[in-house]
PDB file of N, CA and C in Angstrom:
ATOM      1  N   MET A   1       2.861 -10.076  26.706  1.00  0.00           N
ATOM      2  CA  MET A   1       2.081  -9.234  25.827  1.00  0.00           C
ATOM      3  C   MET A   1       1.843  -9.976  24.510  1.00  0.00           C
ATOM      4  N   LYS A   2       0.599  -9.994  24.065  1.00  0.00           N
ATOM      5  CA  LYS A   2       0.284 -10.618  22.786  1.00  0.00           C
ATOM      6  C   LYS A   2       0.405  -9.574  21.681  1.00  0.00           C
ATOM      7  N   VAL A   3       0.971  -9.994  20.564  1.00  0.00           N
ATOM      8  CA  VAL A   3       1.164  -9.114  19.420  1.00  0.00           C
ATOM      9  C   VAL A   3       0.472  -9.766  18.238  1.00  0.00           C
ATOM     10  N   GLY A   4      -0.108  -8.955  17.386  1.00  0.00           N
ATOM     11  CA  GLY A   4      -0.776  -9.499  16.218  1.00  0.00           C
ATOM     12  C   GLY A   4      -0.556  -8.620  15.006  1.00  0.00           C
ATOM     13  N   ALA A   5      -0.941  -9.140  13.874  1.00  0.00           N
ATOM     14  CA  ALA A   5      -0.847  -8.386  12.628  1.00  0.00           C
ATOM     15  C   ALA A   5      -2.219  -8.381  11.986  1.00  0.00           C
ATOM     16  N   LEU A   6      -2.554  -7.287  11.371  1.00  0.00           N
ATOM     17  CA  LEU A   6      -3.829  -7.151  10.683  1.00  0.00           C
ATOM     18  C   LEU A   6      -3.545  -6.778   9.243  1.00  0.00           C
ATOM     19  N   GLY A   7      -4.064  -7.556   8.320  1.00  0.00           N
ATOM     20  CA  GLY A   7      -3.868  -7.261   6.905  1.00  0.00           C
ATOM     21  C   GLY A   7      -5.194  -6.934   6.249  1.00  0.00           C
ATOM     22  N   THR A   8      -5.203  -5.870   5.470  1.00  0.00           N
ATOM     23  CA  THR A   8      -6.421  -5.478   4.763  1.00  0.00           C
ATOM     24  C   THR A   8      -6.049  -4.912   3.402  1.00  0.00           C
ATOM     25  N   HIS A   9      -7.034  -4.790   2.576  1.00  0.00           N
ATOM     26  CA  HIS A   9      -6.874  -4.012   1.351  1.00  0.00           C
ATOM     27  C   HIS A   9      -8.208  -3.360   1.046  1.00  0.00           C
ATOM     28  N   ALA A  10      -8.177  -2.335   0.218  1.00  0.00           N
ATOM     29  CA  ALA A  10      -9.385  -1.564  -0.051  1.00  0.00           C
ATOM     30  C   ALA A  10      -9.740  -1.614  -1.529  1.00  0.00           C
ATOM     31  N   SER A  11      -9.651  -2.763  -2.145  1.00  0.00           N
ATOM     32  CA  SER A  11      -9.940  -2.843  -3.572  1.00  0.00           C
ATOM     33  C   SER A  11     -11.413  -2.634  -3.867  1.00  0.00           C
ATOM     34  N   HIS A  12     -12.272  -2.726  -2.849  1.00  0.00           N
ATOM     35  CA  HIS A  12     -13.694  -2.530  -3.064  1.00  0.00           C
ATOM     36  C   HIS A  12     -14.089  -1.054  -3.051  1.00  0.00           C
ATOM     37  N   VAL A  13     -13.172  -0.185  -2.685  1.00  0.00           N
ATOM     38  CA  VAL A  13     -13.481   1.240  -2.593  1.00  0.00           C
ATOM     39  C   VAL A  13     -13.426   1.840  -3.988  1.00  0.00           C
ATOM     40  N   GLU A  14     -14.471   2.575  -4.345  1.00  0.00           N
ATOM     41  CA  GLU A  14     -14.466   3.228  -5.643  1.00  0.00           C
ATOM     42  C   GLU A  14     -13.445   4.345  -5.634  1.00  0.00           C
ATOM     43  N   SER A  15     -12.704   4.463  -6.722  1.00  0.00           N
ATOM     44  CA  SER A  15     -11.643   5.456  -6.815  1.00  0.00           C
ATOM     45  C   SER A  15     -11.990   6.477  -7.876  1.00  0.00           C
ATOM     46  N   GLU A  16     -11.727   7.740  -7.568  1.00  0.00           N
ATOM     47  CA  GLU A  16     -11.962   8.779  -8.564  1.00  0.00           C
ATOM     48  C   GLU A  16     -10.952   8.673  -9.699  1.00  0.00           C
ATOM     49  N   HIS A  17      -9.897   7.888  -9.501  1.00  0.00           N
ATOM     50  CA  HIS A  17      -8.874   7.739 -10.521  1.00  0.00           C
ATOM     51  C   HIS A  17      -9.040   6.439 -11.297  1.00  0.00           C
ATOM     52  N   GLY A  18     -10.112   5.727 -11.072  1.00  0.00           N
ATOM     53  CA  GLY A  18     -10.463   4.580 -11.879  1.00  0.00           C
ATOM     54  C   GLY A  18      -9.936   3.249 -11.394  1.00  0.00           C
ATOM     55  N   ALA A  19     -10.171   2.256 -12.236  1.00  0.00           N
ATOM     56  CA  ALA A  19      -9.844   0.869 -11.890  1.00  0.00           C
ATOM     57  C   ALA A  19      -8.350   0.652 -11.747  1.00  0.00           C
ATOM     58  N   ASP A  20      -7.534   1.453 -12.428  1.00  0.00           N
ATOM     59  CA  ASP A  20      -6.093   1.269 -12.336  1.00  0.00           C
ATOM     60  C   ASP A  20      -5.609   1.460 -10.902  1.00  0.00           C
ATOM     61  N   SER A  21      -6.131   2.471 -10.216  1.00  0.00           N
ATOM     62  CA  SER A  21      -5.752   2.699  -8.815  1.00  0.00           C
ATOM     63  C   SER A  21      -6.224   1.558  -7.933  1.00  0.00           C
ATOM     64  N   VAL A  22      -7.397   1.053  -8.213  1.00  0.00           N
ATOM     65  CA  VAL A  22      -7.929  -0.061  -7.425  1.00  0.00           C
ATOM     66  C   VAL A  22      -7.063  -1.298  -7.633  1.00  0.00           C
ATOM     67  N   SER A  23      -6.651  -1.557  -8.869  1.00  0.00           N
ATOM     68  CA  SER A  23      -5.824  -2.736  -9.118  1.00  0.00           C
ATOM     69  C   SER A  23      -4.449  -2.575  -8.480  1.00  0.00           C
ATOM     70  N   ARG A  24      -3.897  -1.352  -8.461  1.00  0.00           N
ATOM     71  CA  ARG A  24      -2.620  -1.136  -7.785  1.00  0.00           C
ATOM     72  C   ARG A  24      -2.755  -1.394  -6.288  1.00  0.00           C
ATOM     73  N   ALA A  25      -3.855  -0.936  -5.705  1.00  0.00           N
ATOM     74  CA  ALA A  25      -4.087  -1.169  -4.275  1.00  0.00           C
ATOM     75  C   ALA A  25      -4.231  -2.662  -4.000  1.00  0.00           C
ATOM     76  N   PHE A  26      -4.904  -3.358  -4.874  1.00  0.00           N
ATOM     77  CA  PHE A  26      -5.050  -4.807  -4.720  1.00  0.00           C
ATOM     78  C   PHE A  26      -3.692  -5.494  -4.787  1.00  0.00           C
ATOM     79  N   ASN A  27      -2.859  -5.083  -5.742  1.00  0.00           N
ATOM     80  CA  ASN A  27      -1.529  -5.675  -5.884  1.00  0.00           C
ATOM     81  C   ASN A  27      -0.672  -5.426  -4.647  1.00  0.00           C
ATOM     82  N   ILE A  28      -0.764  -4.234  -4.075  1.00  0.00           N
ATOM     83  CA  ILE A  28      -0.042  -3.933  -2.836  1.00  0.00           C
ATOM     84  C   ILE A  28      -0.530  -4.880  -1.736  1.00  0.00           C
ATOM     85  N   GLY A  29      -1.831  -5.081  -1.651  1.00  0.00           N
ATOM     86  CA  GLY A  29      -2.391  -5.981  -0.643  1.00  0.00           C
ATOM     87  C   GLY A  29      -1.892  -7.402  -0.804  1.00  0.00           C
ATOM     88  N   ILE A  30      -1.792  -7.864  -2.035  1.00  0.00           N
ATOM     89  CA  ILE A  30      -1.279  -9.209  -2.307  1.00  0.00           C
ATOM     90  C   ILE A  30       0.186  -9.312  -1.885  1.00  0.00           C
ATOM     91  N   ARG A  31       0.987  -8.288  -2.223  1.00  0.00           N
ATOM     92  CA  ARG A  31       2.402  -8.307  -1.831  1.00  0.00           C
ATOM     93  C   ARG A  31       2.550  -8.237  -0.310  1.00  0.00           C
ATOM     94  N   ASP A  32       1.681  -7.452   0.344  1.00  0.00           N
ATOM     95  CA  ASP A  32       1.701  -7.392   1.810  1.00  0.00           C
ATOM     96  C   ASP A  32       1.434  -8.774   2.401  1.00  0.00           C
ATOM     97  N   ALA A  33       0.418  -9.436   1.891  1.00  0.00           N
ATOM     98  CA  ALA A  33       0.054 -10.760   2.404  1.00  0.00           C
ATOM     99  C   ALA A  33       1.180 -11.766   2.169  1.00  0.00           C
ATOM    100  N   ALA A  34       1.797 -11.722   0.987  1.00  0.00           N
ATOM    101  CA  ALA A  34       2.892 -12.649   0.684  1.00  0.00           C
ATOM    102  C   ALA A  34       4.087 -12.404   1.604  1.00  0.00           C
ATOM    103  N   ALA A  35       4.417 -11.138   1.845  1.00  0.00           N
ATOM    104  CA  ALA A  35       5.548 -10.822   2.722  1.00  0.00           C
ATOM    105  C   ALA A  35       5.266 -11.254   4.156  1.00  0.00           C
ATOM    106  N   LEU A  36       4.046 -11.042   4.624  1.00  0.00           N
ATOM    107  CA  LEU A  36       3.688 -11.454   5.979  1.00  0.00           C
ATOM    108  C   LEU A  36       3.725 -12.980   6.102  1.00  0.00           C
ATOM    109  N   ALA A  37       3.219 -13.665   5.087  1.00  0.00           N
ATOM    110  CA  ALA A  37       3.256 -15.135   5.105  1.00  0.00           C
ATOM    111  C   ALA A  37       4.694 -15.639   5.144  1.00  0.00           C
ATOM    112  N   GLU A  38       5.579 -14.995   4.410  1.00  0.00           N
ATOM    113  CA  GLU A  38       6.981 -15.397   4.401  1.00  0.00           C
ATOM    114  C   GLU A  38       7.617 -15.240   5.788  1.00  0.00           C
ATOM    115  N   VAL A  39       7.328 -14.129   6.450  1.00  0.00           N
ATOM    116  CA  VAL A  39       7.863 -13.900   7.793  1.00  0.00           C
ATOM    117  C   VAL A  39       7.329 -14.954   8.764  1.00  0.00           C
ATOM    118  N   ILE A  40       6.048 -15.255   8.671  1.00  0.00           N
ATOM    119  CA  ILE A  40       5.435 -16.250   9.559  1.00  0.00           C
ATOM    120  C   ILE A  40       6.026 -17.637   9.321  1.00  0.00           C
ATOM    121  N   VAL A  41       6.139 -18.047   8.063  1.00  0.00           N
ATOM    122  CA  VAL A  41       6.698 -19.366   7.736  1.00  0.00           C
ATOM    123  C   VAL A  41       8.146 -19.463   8.209  1.00  0.00           C
ATOM    124  N   ASP A  42       8.933 -18.406   7.970  1.00  0.00           N
ATOM    125  CA  ASP A  42      10.326 -18.420   8.431  1.00  0.00           C
ATOM    126  C   ASP A  42      10.395 -18.583   9.948  1.00  0.00           C
ATOM    127  N   ALA A  43       9.534 -17.875  10.662  1.00  0.00           N
ATOM    128  CA  ALA A  43       9.534 -17.954  12.129  1.00  0.00           C
ATOM    129  C   ALA A  43       9.190 -19.369  12.595  1.00  0.00           C
ATOM    130  N   ILE A  44       8.185 -19.951  11.983  1.00  0.00           N
ATOM    131  CA  ILE A  44       7.772 -21.306  12.365  1.00  0.00           C
ATOM    132  C   ILE A  44       8.893 -22.301  12.087  1.00  0.00           C
ATOM    133  N   ARG A  45       9.548 -22.173  10.936  1.00  0.00           N
ATOM    134  CA  ARG A  45      10.661 -23.083  10.595  1.00  0.00           C
ATOM    135  C   ARG A  45      11.793 -22.982  11.607  1.00  0.00           C
ATOM    136  N   LEU A  46      12.002 -21.774  12.139  1.00  0.00           N
ATOM    137  CA  LEU A  46      13.086 -21.562  13.101  1.00  0.00           C
ATOM    138  C   LEU A  46      12.643 -21.799  14.543  1.00  0.00           C
ATOM    139  N   GLY A  47      11.381 -22.161  14.718  1.00  0.00           N
ATOM    140  CA  GLY A  47      10.869 -22.410  16.059  1.00  0.00           C
ATOM    141  C   GLY A  47      10.628 -21.144  16.869  1.00  0.00           C
ATOM    142  N   LEU A  48      10.435 -20.038  16.177  1.00  0.00           N
ATOM    143  CA  LEU A  48      10.192 -18.757  16.842  1.00  0.00           C
ATOM    144  C   LEU A  48       8.694 -18.460  16.900  1.00  0.00           C
ATOM    145  N   ASP A  49       8.330 -17.526  17.735  1.00  0.00           N
ATOM    146  CA  ASP A  49       6.938 -17.081  17.840  1.00  0.00           C
ATOM    147  C   ASP A  49       6.600 -16.237  16.614  1.00  0.00           C
ATOM    148  N   PRO A  50       5.675 -16.694  15.749  1.00  0.00           N
ATOM    149  CA  PRO A  50       5.364 -15.933  14.533  1.00  0.00           C
ATOM    150  C   PRO A  50       4.681 -14.596  14.812  1.00  0.00           C
ATOM    151  N   GLY A  51       4.224 -14.397  16.044  1.00  0.00           N
ATOM    152  CA  GLY A  51       3.602 -13.127  16.399  1.00  0.00           C
ATOM    153  C   GLY A  51       4.516 -12.203  17.170  1.00  0.00           C
ATOM    154  N   ALA A  52       5.794 -12.560  17.269  1.00  0.00           N
ATOM    155  CA  ALA A  52       6.743 -11.730  18.018  1.00  0.00           C
ATOM    156  C   ALA A  52       6.872 -10.350  17.385  1.00  0.00           C
ATOM    157  N   SER A  53       6.939  -9.353  18.224  1.00  0.00           N
ATOM    158  CA  SER A  53       6.993  -7.981  17.719  1.00  0.00           C
ATOM    159  C   SER A  53       8.216  -7.732  16.835  1.00  0.00           C
ATOM    160  N   THR A  54       9.325  -8.410  17.109  1.00  0.00           N
ATOM    161  CA  THR A  54      10.525  -8.217  16.278  1.00  0.00           C
ATOM    162  C   THR A  54      10.299  -8.744  14.858  1.00  0.00           C
ATOM    163  N   LEU A  55       9.574  -9.856  14.739  1.00  0.00           N
ATOM    164  CA  LEU A  55       9.292 -10.401  13.413  1.00  0.00           C
ATOM    165  C   LEU A  55       8.308  -9.524  12.654  1.00  0.00           C
ATOM    166  N   LEU A  56       7.310  -9.030  13.367  1.00  0.00           N
ATOM    167  CA  LEU A  56       6.346  -8.153  12.704  1.00  0.00           C
ATOM    168  C   LEU A  56       6.983  -6.827  12.318  1.00  0.00           C
ATOM    169  N   ALA A  57       7.949  -6.369  13.110  1.00  0.00           N
ATOM    170  CA  ALA A  57       8.684  -5.152  12.752  1.00  0.00           C
ATOM    171  C   ALA A  57       9.510  -5.389  11.488  1.00  0.00           C
ATOM    172  N   ARG A  58      10.078  -6.585  11.363  1.00  0.00           N
ATOM    173  CA  ARG A  58      10.823  -6.928  10.140  1.00  0.00           C
ATOM    174  C   ARG A  58       9.907  -6.881   8.920  1.00  0.00           C
ATOM    175  N   TYR A  59       8.716  -7.436   9.073  1.00  0.00           N
ATOM    176  CA  TYR A  59       7.725  -7.382   7.991  1.00  0.00           C
ATOM    177  C   TYR A  59       7.415  -5.939   7.624  1.00  0.00           C
ATOM    178  N   ALA A  60       7.158  -5.103   8.623  1.00  0.00           N
ATOM    179  CA  ALA A  60       6.798  -3.702   8.378  1.00  0.00           C
ATOM    180  C   ALA A  60       7.933  -2.963   7.677  1.00  0.00           C
ATOM    181  N   ARG A  61       9.163  -3.187   8.122  1.00  0.00           N
ATOM    182  CA  ARG A  61      10.313  -2.531   7.474  1.00  0.00           C
ATOM    183  C   ARG A  61      10.432  -2.972   6.016  1.00  0.00           C
ATOM    184  N   GLY A  62      10.212  -4.252   5.778  1.00  0.00           N
ATOM    185  CA  GLY A  62      10.326  -4.785   4.425  1.00  0.00           C
ATOM    186  C   GLY A  62       9.275  -4.256   3.466  1.00  0.00           C
ATOM    187  N   ARG A  63       8.128  -3.875   3.988  1.00  0.00           N
ATOM    188  CA  ARG A  63       7.033  -3.398   3.135  1.00  0.00           C
ATOM    189  C   ARG A  63       6.995  -1.875   3.024  1.00  0.00           C
ATOM    190  N   ARG A  64       7.767  -1.188   3.856  1.00  0.00           N
ATOM    191  CA  ARG A  64       7.682   0.269   3.936  1.00  0.00           C
ATOM    192  C   ARG A  64       7.925   0.960   2.586  1.00  0.00           C
ATOM    193  N   ALA A  65       8.974   0.596   1.882  1.00  0.00           N
ATOM    194  CA  ALA A  65       9.311   1.283   0.623  1.00  0.00           C
ATOM    195  C   ALA A  65       8.192   1.160  -0.403  1.00  0.00           C
ATOM    196  N   ASP A  66       7.676  -0.043  -0.576  1.00  0.00           N
ATOM    197  CA  ASP A  66       6.603  -0.266  -1.549  1.00  0.00           C
ATOM    198  C   ASP A  66       5.356   0.540  -1.172  1.00  0.00           C
ATOM    199  N   ASN A  67       5.015   0.519   0.109  1.00  0.00           N
ATOM    200  CA  ASN A  67       3.823   1.235   0.555  1.00  0.00           C
ATOM    201  C   ASN A  67       4.000   2.750   0.470  1.00  0.00           C
ATOM    202  N   LEU A  68       5.189   3.247   0.791  1.00  0.00           N
ATOM    203  CA  LEU A  68       5.428   4.691   0.678  1.00  0.00           C
ATOM    204  C   LEU A  68       5.418   5.149  -0.768  1.00  0.00           C
ATOM    205  N   THR A  69       5.915   4.310  -1.671  1.00  0.00           N
ATOM    206  CA  THR A  69       5.868   4.633  -3.097  1.00  0.00           C
ATOM    207  C   THR A  69       4.428   4.757  -3.573  1.00  0.00           C
ATOM    208  N   MET A  70       3.599   3.799  -3.180  1.00  0.00           N
ATOM    209  CA  MET A  70       2.186   3.842  -3.562  1.00  0.00           C
ATOM    210  C   MET A  70       1.496   5.050  -2.954  1.00  0.00           C
ATOM    211  N   LEU A  71       1.802   5.347  -1.707  1.00  0.00           N
ATOM    212  CA  LEU A  71       1.220   6.510  -1.048  1.00  0.00           C
ATOM    213  C   LEU A  71       1.600   7.797  -1.769  1.00  0.00           C
ATOM    214  N   ALA A  72       2.868   7.930  -2.146  1.00  0.00           N
ATOM    215  CA  ALA A  72       3.324   9.128  -2.851  1.00  0.00           C
ATOM    216  C   ALA A  72       2.661   9.254  -4.219  1.00  0.00           C
ATOM    217  N   ALA A  73       2.537   8.139  -4.935  1.00  0.00           N
ATOM    218  CA  ALA A  73       1.898   8.177  -6.255  1.00  0.00           C
ATOM    219  C   ALA A  73       0.428   8.550  -6.135  1.00  0.00           C
ATOM    220  N   THR A  74      -0.262   7.981  -5.177  1.00  0.00           N
ATOM    221  CA  THR A  74      -1.677   8.285  -4.966  1.00  0.00           C
ATOM    222  C   THR A  74      -1.862   9.736  -4.558  1.00  0.00           C
ATOM    223  N   ASP A  75      -1.006  10.218  -3.665  1.00  0.00           N
ATOM    224  CA  ASP A  75      -1.081  11.617  -3.240  1.00  0.00           C
ATOM    225  C   ASP A  75      -0.823  12.549  -4.417  1.00  0.00           C
ATOM    226  N   GLY A  76       0.162  12.217  -5.249  1.00  0.00           N
ATOM    227  CA  GLY A  76       0.458  13.041  -6.422  1.00  0.00           C
ATOM    228  C   GLY A  76      -0.715  13.112  -7.386  1.00  0.00           C
ATOM    229  N   LEU A  77      -1.330  11.967  -7.648  1.00  0.00           N
ATOM    230  CA  LEU A  77      -2.502  11.954  -8.530  1.00  0.00           C
ATOM    231  C   LEU A  77      -3.650  12.757  -7.932  1.00  0.00           C
ATOM    232  N   ASN A  78      -3.851  12.606  -6.641  1.00  0.00           N
ATOM    233  CA  ASN A  78      -4.915  13.348  -5.976  1.00  0.00           C
ATOM    234  C   ASN A  78      -4.675  14.848  -6.081  1.00  0.00           C
ATOM    235  N   ARG A  79      -3.441  15.274  -5.842  1.00  0.00           N
ATOM    236  CA  ARG A  79      -3.116  16.702  -5.932  1.00  0.00           C
ATOM    237  C   ARG A  79      -3.259  17.210  -7.361  1.00  0.00           C
ATOM    238  N   LEU A  80      -2.876  16.391  -8.332  1.00  0.00           N
ATOM    239  CA  LEU A  80      -2.973  16.782  -9.735  1.00  0.00           C
ATOM    240  C   LEU A  80      -4.415  16.996 -10.168  1.00  0.00           C
ATOM    241  N   PHE A  81      -5.298  16.097  -9.755  1.00  0.00           N
ATOM    242  CA  PHE A  81      -6.668  16.137 -10.239  1.00  0.00           C
ATOM    243  C   PHE A  81      -7.652  16.844  -9.316  1.00  0.00           C
ATOM    244  N   SER A  82      -7.209  17.301  -8.156  1.00  0.00           N
ATOM    245  CA  SER A  82      -8.162  17.920  -7.237  1.00  0.00           C
ATOM    246  C   SER A  82      -7.874  19.391  -6.962  1.00  0.00           C
ATOM    247  N   ASN A  83      -7.079  20.035  -7.800  1.00  0.00           N
ATOM    248  CA  ASN A  83      -6.816  21.452  -7.571  1.00  0.00           C
ATOM    249  C   ASN A  83      -7.291  22.268  -8.760  1.00  0.00           C
ATOM    250  N   ASP A  84      -7.285  23.563  -8.594  1.00  0.00           N
ATOM    251  CA  ASP A  84      -7.826  24.447  -9.626  1.00  0.00           C
ATOM    252  C   ASP A  84      -6.757  25.381 -10.192  1.00  0.00           C
ATOM    253  N   ILE A  85      -5.498  24.961 -10.175  1.00  0.00           N
ATOM    254  CA  ILE A  85      -4.424  25.768 -10.760  1.00  0.00           C
ATOM    255  C   ILE A  85      -4.620  25.770 -12.277  1.00  0.00           C
ATOM    256  N   ALA A  86      -4.655  26.962 -12.860  1.00  0.00           N
ATOM    257  CA  ALA A  86      -5.012  27.122 -14.279  1.00  0.00           C
ATOM    258  C   ALA A  86      -4.210  26.228 -15.226  1.00  0.00           C
ATOM    259  N   PRO A  87      -2.875  26.203 -15.179  1.00  0.00           N
ATOM    260  CA  PRO A  87      -2.151  25.347 -16.141  1.00  0.00           C
ATOM    261  C   PRO A  87      -2.506  23.869 -16.010  1.00  0.00           C
ATOM    262  N   LEU A  88      -2.703  23.401 -14.786  1.00  0.00           N
ATOM    263  CA  LEU A  88      -3.081  21.999 -14.611  1.00  0.00           C
ATOM    264  C   LEU A  88      -4.503  21.741 -15.094  1.00  0.00           C
ATOM    265  N   ARG A  89      -5.390  22.677 -14.839  1.00  0.00           N
ATOM    266  CA  ARG A  89      -6.767  22.531 -15.300  1.00  0.00           C
ATOM    267  C   ARG A  89      -6.805  22.476 -16.825  1.00  0.00           C
ATOM    268  N   ILE A  90      -6.044  23.333 -17.480  1.00  0.00           N
ATOM    269  CA  ILE A  90      -5.989  23.339 -18.944  1.00  0.00           C
ATOM    270  C   ILE A  90      -5.388  22.029 -19.470  1.00  0.00           C
ATOM    271  N   GLY A  91      -4.325  21.569 -18.801  1.00  0.00           N
ATOM    272  CA  GLY A  91      -3.710  20.309 -19.203  1.00  0.00           C
ATOM    273  C   GLY A  91      -4.649  19.135 -19.050  1.00  0.00           C
ATOM    274  N   ARG A  92      -5.419  19.116 -17.982  1.00  0.00           N
ATOM    275  CA  ARG A  92      -6.388  18.030 -17.776  1.00  0.00           C
ATOM    276  C   ARG A  92      -7.448  18.046 -18.857  1.00  0.00           C
ATOM    277  N   ARG A  93      -7.907  19.226 -19.218  1.00  0.00           N
ATOM    278  CA  ARG A  93      -8.924  19.321 -20.283  1.00  0.00           C
ATOM    279  C   ARG A  93      -8.390  18.877 -21.626  1.00  0.00           C
ATOM    280  N   ALA A  94      -7.092  19.111 -21.859  1.00  0.00           N
ATOM    281  CA  ALA A  94      -6.486  18.745 -23.141  1.00  0.00           C
ATOM    282  C   ALA A  94      -6.329  17.236 -23.273  1.00  0.00           C
ATOM    283  N   GLY A  95      -6.352  16.564 -22.140  1.00  0.00           N
ATOM    284  CA  GLY A  95      -6.269  15.103 -22.179  1.00  0.00           C
ATOM    285  C   GLY A  95      -4.917  14.644 -21.823  1.00  0.00           C
TER     286      GLY A  95
END
């Protein structure tokens, strides 16, 4: 069975929360790429298959915390700015 990894980022997507969210997404993408490159280089140095599912699982586990943190922050911002609860609406208007 052949195994592969796909890396992407969405820095080109316009964000309702501005350039800061886009730059955070870009930074996550850079860290993802660096972590994947590290796993691949380590595998090659050890004479292992860089596409082995165990190595890619190691990469995924290593990136999980950072990605879940970003997901939670993005979800929180989305919930904050996309609802109509009166106290939050008043707070948003106040700046």
